Coordinates of C-alpha atoms and ligand atoms in Angstrom, one line a residue:
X470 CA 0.0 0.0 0.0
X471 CA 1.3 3.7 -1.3
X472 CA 0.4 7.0 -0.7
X473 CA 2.0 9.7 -2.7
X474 CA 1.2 12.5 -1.2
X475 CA 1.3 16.1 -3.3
X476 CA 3.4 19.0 -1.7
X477 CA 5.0 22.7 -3.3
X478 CA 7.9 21.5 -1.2
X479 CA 8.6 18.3 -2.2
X480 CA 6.1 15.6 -2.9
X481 CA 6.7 12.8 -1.1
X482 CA 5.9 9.1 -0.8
X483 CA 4.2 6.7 2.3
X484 CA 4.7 3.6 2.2
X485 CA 3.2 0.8 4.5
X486 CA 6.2 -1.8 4.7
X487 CA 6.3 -5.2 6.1
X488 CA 9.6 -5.5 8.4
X489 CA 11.0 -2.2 9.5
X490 CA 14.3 -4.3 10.1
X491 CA 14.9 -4.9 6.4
X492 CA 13.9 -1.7 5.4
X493 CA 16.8 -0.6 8.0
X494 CA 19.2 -2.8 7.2
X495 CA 19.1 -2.1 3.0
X496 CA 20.5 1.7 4.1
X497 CA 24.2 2.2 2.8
X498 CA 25.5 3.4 5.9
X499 CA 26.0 7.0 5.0
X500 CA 22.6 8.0 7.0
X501 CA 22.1 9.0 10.7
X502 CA 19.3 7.7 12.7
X503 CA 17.6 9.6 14.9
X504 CA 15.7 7.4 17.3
X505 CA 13.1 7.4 20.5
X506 CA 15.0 5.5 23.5
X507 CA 12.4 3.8 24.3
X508 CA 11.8 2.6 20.9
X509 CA 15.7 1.7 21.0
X510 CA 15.1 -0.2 23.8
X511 CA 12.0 -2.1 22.5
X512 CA 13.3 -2.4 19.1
X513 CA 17.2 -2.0 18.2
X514 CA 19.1 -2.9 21.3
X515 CA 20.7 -6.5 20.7
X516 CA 18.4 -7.0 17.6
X517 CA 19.7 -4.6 14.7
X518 CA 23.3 -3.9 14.2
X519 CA 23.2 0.1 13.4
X520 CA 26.4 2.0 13.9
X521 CA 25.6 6.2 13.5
X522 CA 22.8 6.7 15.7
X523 CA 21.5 9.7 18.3
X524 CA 18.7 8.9 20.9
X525 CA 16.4 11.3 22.0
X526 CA 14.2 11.4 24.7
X527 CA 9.7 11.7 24.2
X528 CA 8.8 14.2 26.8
X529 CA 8.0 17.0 25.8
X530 CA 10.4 18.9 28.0
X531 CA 13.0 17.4 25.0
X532 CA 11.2 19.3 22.3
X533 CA 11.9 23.0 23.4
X534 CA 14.0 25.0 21.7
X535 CA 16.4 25.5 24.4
X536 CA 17.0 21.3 25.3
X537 CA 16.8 20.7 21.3
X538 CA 20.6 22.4 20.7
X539 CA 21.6 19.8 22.7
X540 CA 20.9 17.1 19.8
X541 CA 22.1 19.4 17.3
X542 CA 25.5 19.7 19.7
X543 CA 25.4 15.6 18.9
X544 CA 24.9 16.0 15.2
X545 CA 27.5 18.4 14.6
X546 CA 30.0 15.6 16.4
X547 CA 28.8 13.2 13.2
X548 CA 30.1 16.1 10.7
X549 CA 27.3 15.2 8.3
X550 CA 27.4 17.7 5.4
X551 CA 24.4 19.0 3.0
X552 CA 24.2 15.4 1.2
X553 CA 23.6 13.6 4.4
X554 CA 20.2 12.3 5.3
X555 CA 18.9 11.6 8.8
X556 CA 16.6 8.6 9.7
X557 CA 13.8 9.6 12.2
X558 CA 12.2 6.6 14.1
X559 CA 10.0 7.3 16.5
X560 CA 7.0 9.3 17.6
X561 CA 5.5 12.6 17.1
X562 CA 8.4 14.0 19.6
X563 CA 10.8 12.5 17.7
X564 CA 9.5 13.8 14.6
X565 CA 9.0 17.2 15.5
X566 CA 12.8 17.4 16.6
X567 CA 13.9 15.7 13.5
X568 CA 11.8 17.8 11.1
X569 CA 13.0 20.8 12.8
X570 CA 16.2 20.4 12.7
X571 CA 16.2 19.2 9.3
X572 CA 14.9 22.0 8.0
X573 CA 17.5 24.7 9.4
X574 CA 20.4 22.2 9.6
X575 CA 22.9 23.4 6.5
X576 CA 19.7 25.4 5.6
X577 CA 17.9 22.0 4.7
X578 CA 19.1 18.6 5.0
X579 CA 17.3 15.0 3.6
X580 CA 15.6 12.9 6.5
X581 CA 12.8 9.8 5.9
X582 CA 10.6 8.7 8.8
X583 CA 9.4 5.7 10.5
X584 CA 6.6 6.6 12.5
X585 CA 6.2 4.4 15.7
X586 CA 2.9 5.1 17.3
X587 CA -0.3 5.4 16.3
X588 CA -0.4 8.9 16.0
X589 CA 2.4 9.4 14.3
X590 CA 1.5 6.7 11.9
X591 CA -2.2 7.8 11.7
X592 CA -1.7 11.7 11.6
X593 CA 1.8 13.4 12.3
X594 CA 3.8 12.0 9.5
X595 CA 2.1 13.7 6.4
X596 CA 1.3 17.4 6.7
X597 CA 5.0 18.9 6.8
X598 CA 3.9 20.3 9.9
X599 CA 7.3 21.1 12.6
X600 CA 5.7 21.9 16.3
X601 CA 8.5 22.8 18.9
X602 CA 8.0 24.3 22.3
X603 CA 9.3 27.2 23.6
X604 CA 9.1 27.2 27.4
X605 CA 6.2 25.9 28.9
X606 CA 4.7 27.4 25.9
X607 CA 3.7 24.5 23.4
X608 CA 3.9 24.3 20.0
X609 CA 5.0 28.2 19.7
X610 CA 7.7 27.6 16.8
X611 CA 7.6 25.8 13.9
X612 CA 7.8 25.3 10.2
X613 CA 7.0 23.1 7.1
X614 CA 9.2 20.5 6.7
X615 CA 7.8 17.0 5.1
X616 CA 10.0 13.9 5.1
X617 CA 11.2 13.0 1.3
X618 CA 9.8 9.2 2.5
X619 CA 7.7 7.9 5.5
X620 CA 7.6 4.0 6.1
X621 CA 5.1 2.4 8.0
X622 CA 5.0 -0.8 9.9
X623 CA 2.1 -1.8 12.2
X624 CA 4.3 -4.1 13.9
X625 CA 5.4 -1.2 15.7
X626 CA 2.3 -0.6 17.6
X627 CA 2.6 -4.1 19.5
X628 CA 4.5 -3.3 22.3
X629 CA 2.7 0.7 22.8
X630 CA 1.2 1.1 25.8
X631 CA -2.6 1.3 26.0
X632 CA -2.9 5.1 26.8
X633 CA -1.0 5.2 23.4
X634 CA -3.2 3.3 21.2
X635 CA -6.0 5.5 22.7
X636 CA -4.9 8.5 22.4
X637 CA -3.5 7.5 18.7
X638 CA -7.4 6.6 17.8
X639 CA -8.5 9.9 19.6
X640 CA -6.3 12.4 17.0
X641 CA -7.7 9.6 14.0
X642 CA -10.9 10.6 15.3
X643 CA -10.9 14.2 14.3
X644 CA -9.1 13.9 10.8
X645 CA -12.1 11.6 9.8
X646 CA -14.9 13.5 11.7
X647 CA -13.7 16.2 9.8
X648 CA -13.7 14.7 6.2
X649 CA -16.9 12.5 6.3
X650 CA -19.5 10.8 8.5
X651 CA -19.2 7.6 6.3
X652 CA -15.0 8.1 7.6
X653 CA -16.2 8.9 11.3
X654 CA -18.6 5.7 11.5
X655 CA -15.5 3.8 10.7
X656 CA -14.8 3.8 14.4
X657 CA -18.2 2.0 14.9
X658 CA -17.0 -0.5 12.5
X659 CA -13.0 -0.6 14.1
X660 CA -15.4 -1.0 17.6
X661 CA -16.9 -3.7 16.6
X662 CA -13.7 -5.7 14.6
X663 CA -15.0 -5.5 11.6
X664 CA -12.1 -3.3 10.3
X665 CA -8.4 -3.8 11.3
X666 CA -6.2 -0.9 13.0
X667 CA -4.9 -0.8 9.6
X668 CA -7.9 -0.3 7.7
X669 CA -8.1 2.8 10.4
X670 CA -5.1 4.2 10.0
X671 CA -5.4 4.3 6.6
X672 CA -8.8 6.0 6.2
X673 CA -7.4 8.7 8.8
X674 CA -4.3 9.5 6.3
X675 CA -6.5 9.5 3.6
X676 CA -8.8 12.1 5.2
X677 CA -6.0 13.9 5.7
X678 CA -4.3 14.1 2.3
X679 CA -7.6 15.3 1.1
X680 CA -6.7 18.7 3.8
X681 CA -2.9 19.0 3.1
X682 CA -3.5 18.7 -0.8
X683 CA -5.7 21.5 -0.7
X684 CA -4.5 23.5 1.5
X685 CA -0.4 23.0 2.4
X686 CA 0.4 25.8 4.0
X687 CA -3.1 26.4 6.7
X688 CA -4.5 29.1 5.3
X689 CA -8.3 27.9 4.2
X690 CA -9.4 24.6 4.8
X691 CA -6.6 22.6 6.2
X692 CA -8.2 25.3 9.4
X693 CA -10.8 22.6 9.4
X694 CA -7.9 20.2 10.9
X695 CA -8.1 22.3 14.2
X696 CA -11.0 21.0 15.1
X697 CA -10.8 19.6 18.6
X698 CA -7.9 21.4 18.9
X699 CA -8.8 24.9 20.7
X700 CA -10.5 23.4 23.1
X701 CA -8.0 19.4 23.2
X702 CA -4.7 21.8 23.7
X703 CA -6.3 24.2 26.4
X704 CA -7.3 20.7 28.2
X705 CA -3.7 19.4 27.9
X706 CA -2.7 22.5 29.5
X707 CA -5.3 23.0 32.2
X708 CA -3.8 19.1 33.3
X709 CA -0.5 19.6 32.8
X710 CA -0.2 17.4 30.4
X711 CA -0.8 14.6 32.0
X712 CA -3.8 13.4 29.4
X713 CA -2.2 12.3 26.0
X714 CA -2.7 14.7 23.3
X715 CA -5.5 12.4 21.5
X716 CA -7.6 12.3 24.4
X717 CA -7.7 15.7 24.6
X718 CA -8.4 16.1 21.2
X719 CA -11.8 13.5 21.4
X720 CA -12.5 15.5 24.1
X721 CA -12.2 18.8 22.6
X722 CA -14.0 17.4 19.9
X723 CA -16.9 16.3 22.4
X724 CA -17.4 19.8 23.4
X725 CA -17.4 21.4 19.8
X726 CA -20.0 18.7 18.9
X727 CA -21.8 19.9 22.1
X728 CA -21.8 23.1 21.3
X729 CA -22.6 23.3 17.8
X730 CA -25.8 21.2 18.8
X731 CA -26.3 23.7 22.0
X732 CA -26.4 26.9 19.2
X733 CA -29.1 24.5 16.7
X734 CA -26.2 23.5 14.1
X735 CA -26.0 20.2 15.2
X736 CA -29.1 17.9 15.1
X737 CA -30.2 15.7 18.4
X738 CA -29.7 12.6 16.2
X739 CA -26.4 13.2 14.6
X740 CA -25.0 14.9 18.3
X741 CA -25.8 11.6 19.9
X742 CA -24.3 9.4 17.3
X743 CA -21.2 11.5 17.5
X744 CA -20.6 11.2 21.6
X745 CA -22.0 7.6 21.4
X746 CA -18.1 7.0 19.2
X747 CA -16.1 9.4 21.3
X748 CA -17.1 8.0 24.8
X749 CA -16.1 4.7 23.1
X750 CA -12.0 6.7 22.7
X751 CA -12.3 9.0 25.9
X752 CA -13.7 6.6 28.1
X753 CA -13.8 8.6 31.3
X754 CA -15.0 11.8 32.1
X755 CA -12.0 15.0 32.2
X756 CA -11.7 17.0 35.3
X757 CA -9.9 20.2 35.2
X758 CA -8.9 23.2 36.3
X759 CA -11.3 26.2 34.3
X760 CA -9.4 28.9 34.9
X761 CA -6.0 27.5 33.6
X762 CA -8.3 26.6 30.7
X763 CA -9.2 30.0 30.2
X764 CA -6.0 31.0 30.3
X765 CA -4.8 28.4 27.7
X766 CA -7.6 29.6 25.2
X767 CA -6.5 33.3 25.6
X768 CA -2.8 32.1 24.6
X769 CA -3.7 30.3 21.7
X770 CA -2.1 31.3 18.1
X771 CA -5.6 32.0 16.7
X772 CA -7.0 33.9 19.7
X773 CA -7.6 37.9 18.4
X774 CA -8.4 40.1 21.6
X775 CA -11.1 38.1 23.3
X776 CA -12.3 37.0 20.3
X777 CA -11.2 33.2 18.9
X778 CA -12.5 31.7 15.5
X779 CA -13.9 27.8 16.7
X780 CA -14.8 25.0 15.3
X781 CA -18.0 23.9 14.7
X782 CA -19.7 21.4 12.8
X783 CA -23.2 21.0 10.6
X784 CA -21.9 17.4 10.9
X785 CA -19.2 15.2 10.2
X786 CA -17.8 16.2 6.7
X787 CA -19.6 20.3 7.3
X788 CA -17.1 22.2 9.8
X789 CA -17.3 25.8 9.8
X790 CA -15.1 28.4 11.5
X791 CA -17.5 30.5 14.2
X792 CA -15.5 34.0 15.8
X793 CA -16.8 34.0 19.2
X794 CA -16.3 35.9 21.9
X795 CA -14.3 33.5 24.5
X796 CA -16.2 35.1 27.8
X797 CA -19.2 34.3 26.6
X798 CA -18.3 30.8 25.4
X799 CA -17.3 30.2 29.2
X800 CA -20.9 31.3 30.5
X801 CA -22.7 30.2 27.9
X802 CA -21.2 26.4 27.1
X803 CA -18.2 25.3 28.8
X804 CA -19.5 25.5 32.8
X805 CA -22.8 24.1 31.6
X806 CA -20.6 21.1 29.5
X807 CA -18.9 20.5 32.6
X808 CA -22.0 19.9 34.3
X809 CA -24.0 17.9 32.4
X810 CA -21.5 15.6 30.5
X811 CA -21.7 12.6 32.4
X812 CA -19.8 9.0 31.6
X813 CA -21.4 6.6 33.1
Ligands
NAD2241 N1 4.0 17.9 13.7 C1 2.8 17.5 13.6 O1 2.1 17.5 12.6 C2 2.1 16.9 14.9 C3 0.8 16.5 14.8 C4 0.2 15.9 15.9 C5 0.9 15.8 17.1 N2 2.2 16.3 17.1 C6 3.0 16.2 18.4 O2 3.3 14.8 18.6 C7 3.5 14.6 20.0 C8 2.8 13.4 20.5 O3 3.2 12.3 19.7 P1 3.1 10.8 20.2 O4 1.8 10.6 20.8 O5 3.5 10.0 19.0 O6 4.1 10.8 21.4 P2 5.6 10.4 21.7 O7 6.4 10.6 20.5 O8 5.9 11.0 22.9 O9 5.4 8.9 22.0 C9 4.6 8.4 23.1 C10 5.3 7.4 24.0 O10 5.4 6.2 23.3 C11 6.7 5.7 23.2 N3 6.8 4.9 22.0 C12 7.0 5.4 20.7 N4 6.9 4.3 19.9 C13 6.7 3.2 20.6 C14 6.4 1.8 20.3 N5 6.4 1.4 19.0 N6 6.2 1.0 21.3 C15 6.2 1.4 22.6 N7 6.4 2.7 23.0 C16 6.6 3.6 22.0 C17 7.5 6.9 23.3 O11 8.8 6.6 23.8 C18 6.7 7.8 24.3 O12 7.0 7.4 25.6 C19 3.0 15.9 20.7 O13 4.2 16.6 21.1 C20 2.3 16.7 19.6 O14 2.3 18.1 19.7 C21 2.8 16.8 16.0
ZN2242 ZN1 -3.4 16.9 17.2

């Protein structure tokens, strides 16, 4: 199975592969590997011979600007020049670090990417997007900067933990609640085993290619992709990130679907379809803190004065950007969410 996926910075191929350890062992030896620890440790260590490699750590303390000169401190020690290409293999932290350093190492240098969760494989690896931290402040600097390849191999996914897979499902879940509701009923079917992970997976890229193709750069409707985002970051944020980012994003989406039927966009019907599939990902109800909440929203890139354009949704397949005023969001929607959501 191949994607080709169209870019104005370079088009570039997906590929679902069979063993990531042949893949990895046909390089020629001139390439650096970037690689999660963890998925060192699960993967490499003892069991593939690979000489030039860097590890990096997945918090996301190690994707801020400051901690990331310390890789590129490491990378300068391999005196790669502007030929060289670096292997990233790992998750969405991994690939943020890689992708941004690839793109203002030797103003632009080759890498190809082996996405190891589920989010990675199932959203993060197309789109070009480069999301690094500054501070406690996430996702503040960034840049387009698409692999030139992206492999994928399921087999990855065996050893990640639970909390993973789930959180990997919930980002899935807004790419294809934003293309389609035939896409978004897909999780009924992925529910109830009639689809594979696989099948899953690629739906969600394909939703997604529709987006990126369209719209590269985020300036029309690749906006759509926020969705579950305003509200999925400012949760993150209000828990300290203690709630993967997928979660938060199902749950963000919750509240957008809640919303839009609260303000008569949504109907009953299609509102209760929709939470009926995201209680199925989120699985228990999200306590947190409003007023860091607020805050977060107030922070966020597309927040003008106290105004913020959201999200909302006719139904799956018909989002539309709404400017709100963010006070009256707060007394009008989110306290009564809080409220009346209920999980059991
Ligand atoms: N650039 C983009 O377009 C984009 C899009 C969405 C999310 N993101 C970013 O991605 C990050 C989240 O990505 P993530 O959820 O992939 O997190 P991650 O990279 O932190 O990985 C999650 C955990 O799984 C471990 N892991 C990775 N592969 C494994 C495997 N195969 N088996 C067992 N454990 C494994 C990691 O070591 C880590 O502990 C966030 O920082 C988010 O902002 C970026
Ligand atoms: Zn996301």
């Amino acid at each position: 199975m191949k994607f080709k996926i169209k870019s104005k910075l370079r088009n570039y191929n997906l590929e679902f592969i069979e063993s990531y350890k042949k893949k990895i062992m046909s390089y020629n030896k001139n390439q650096l590997f970037i690689i999660d620890k963890n998925v060192f440790n699960l993967f490499f260590k003892n069991q593939i011979n690979i000489k030039n490699f860097i590890l990096v750590n997945s918090s996301e303390e190690s994707k801020s600007y400051l901690r990331i000169s310390n890789v590129i401190s490491k990378i300068l020690q391999k005196k790669l020049n502007k030929k060289s290409m670096i292997v990233a293999i790992g998750g969405g932290i991994t690939q943020d670090i890689v992708s941004f350093i690839c793109s203002i190492y030797f103003r632009g240098i080759d890498w190809e990417f082996f996405p190891t969760t589920l989010l990675a494989q199932g959203d993060s690896c197309i789109g070009g997007k480069t999301s690094i931290n500054f501070g406690k402040f996430k996702n503040q600097l960034g840049n387009f900067n698409p692999p030139s390849k992206i492999y994928i191999d399921i087999n990855f996914l065996k050893k990640l933990r639970k909390r993973d897979i789930q959180s990997g499902i919930g980002e899935m879940s807004h790419l294809l609640a934003v293309r389609s509701h035939v896409n978004f009923s897909s999780l009924n079917k992925y529910f109830a085993k009639e689809i594979s992970l696989k099948d899953l997976i690629i739906l969600s890229l394909q939703s997604k290619k529709f987006f990126i193709e369209k719209d590269e750069f985020d300036e029309k409707e690749r906006k759509l992709l926020n969705f579950g985002h305003t509200f999925g970051h400012a949760i993150e944020s209000a828990t300290n990130y203690k709630i993967p980012h997928g979660i938060c994003v199902a749950y963000g989406s919750l509240m957008a679907f809640w919303i839009s039927n609260r303000m008569n966009f949504l109907t009953n019907k299609d509102y209760f379809r929709y939470e009926k599939i995201l209680k199925l990902i989120i699985k228990n109800k999200i306590n947190f803190n409003i007023s860091k909440f607020k805050k977060a929203i107030l922070r966020d890139k597309k927040a003008n004065k106290n105004k913020i354009g959201f999200i909302l949704s006719y139904g799956c397949g018909k989002m539309f950007i709404k400017e709100m005023k963010i006070e009256s969001i707060f007394l009008n929607y989110i306290k009564k969410f809080n409220h009346q959501i209920d999980f059991k």
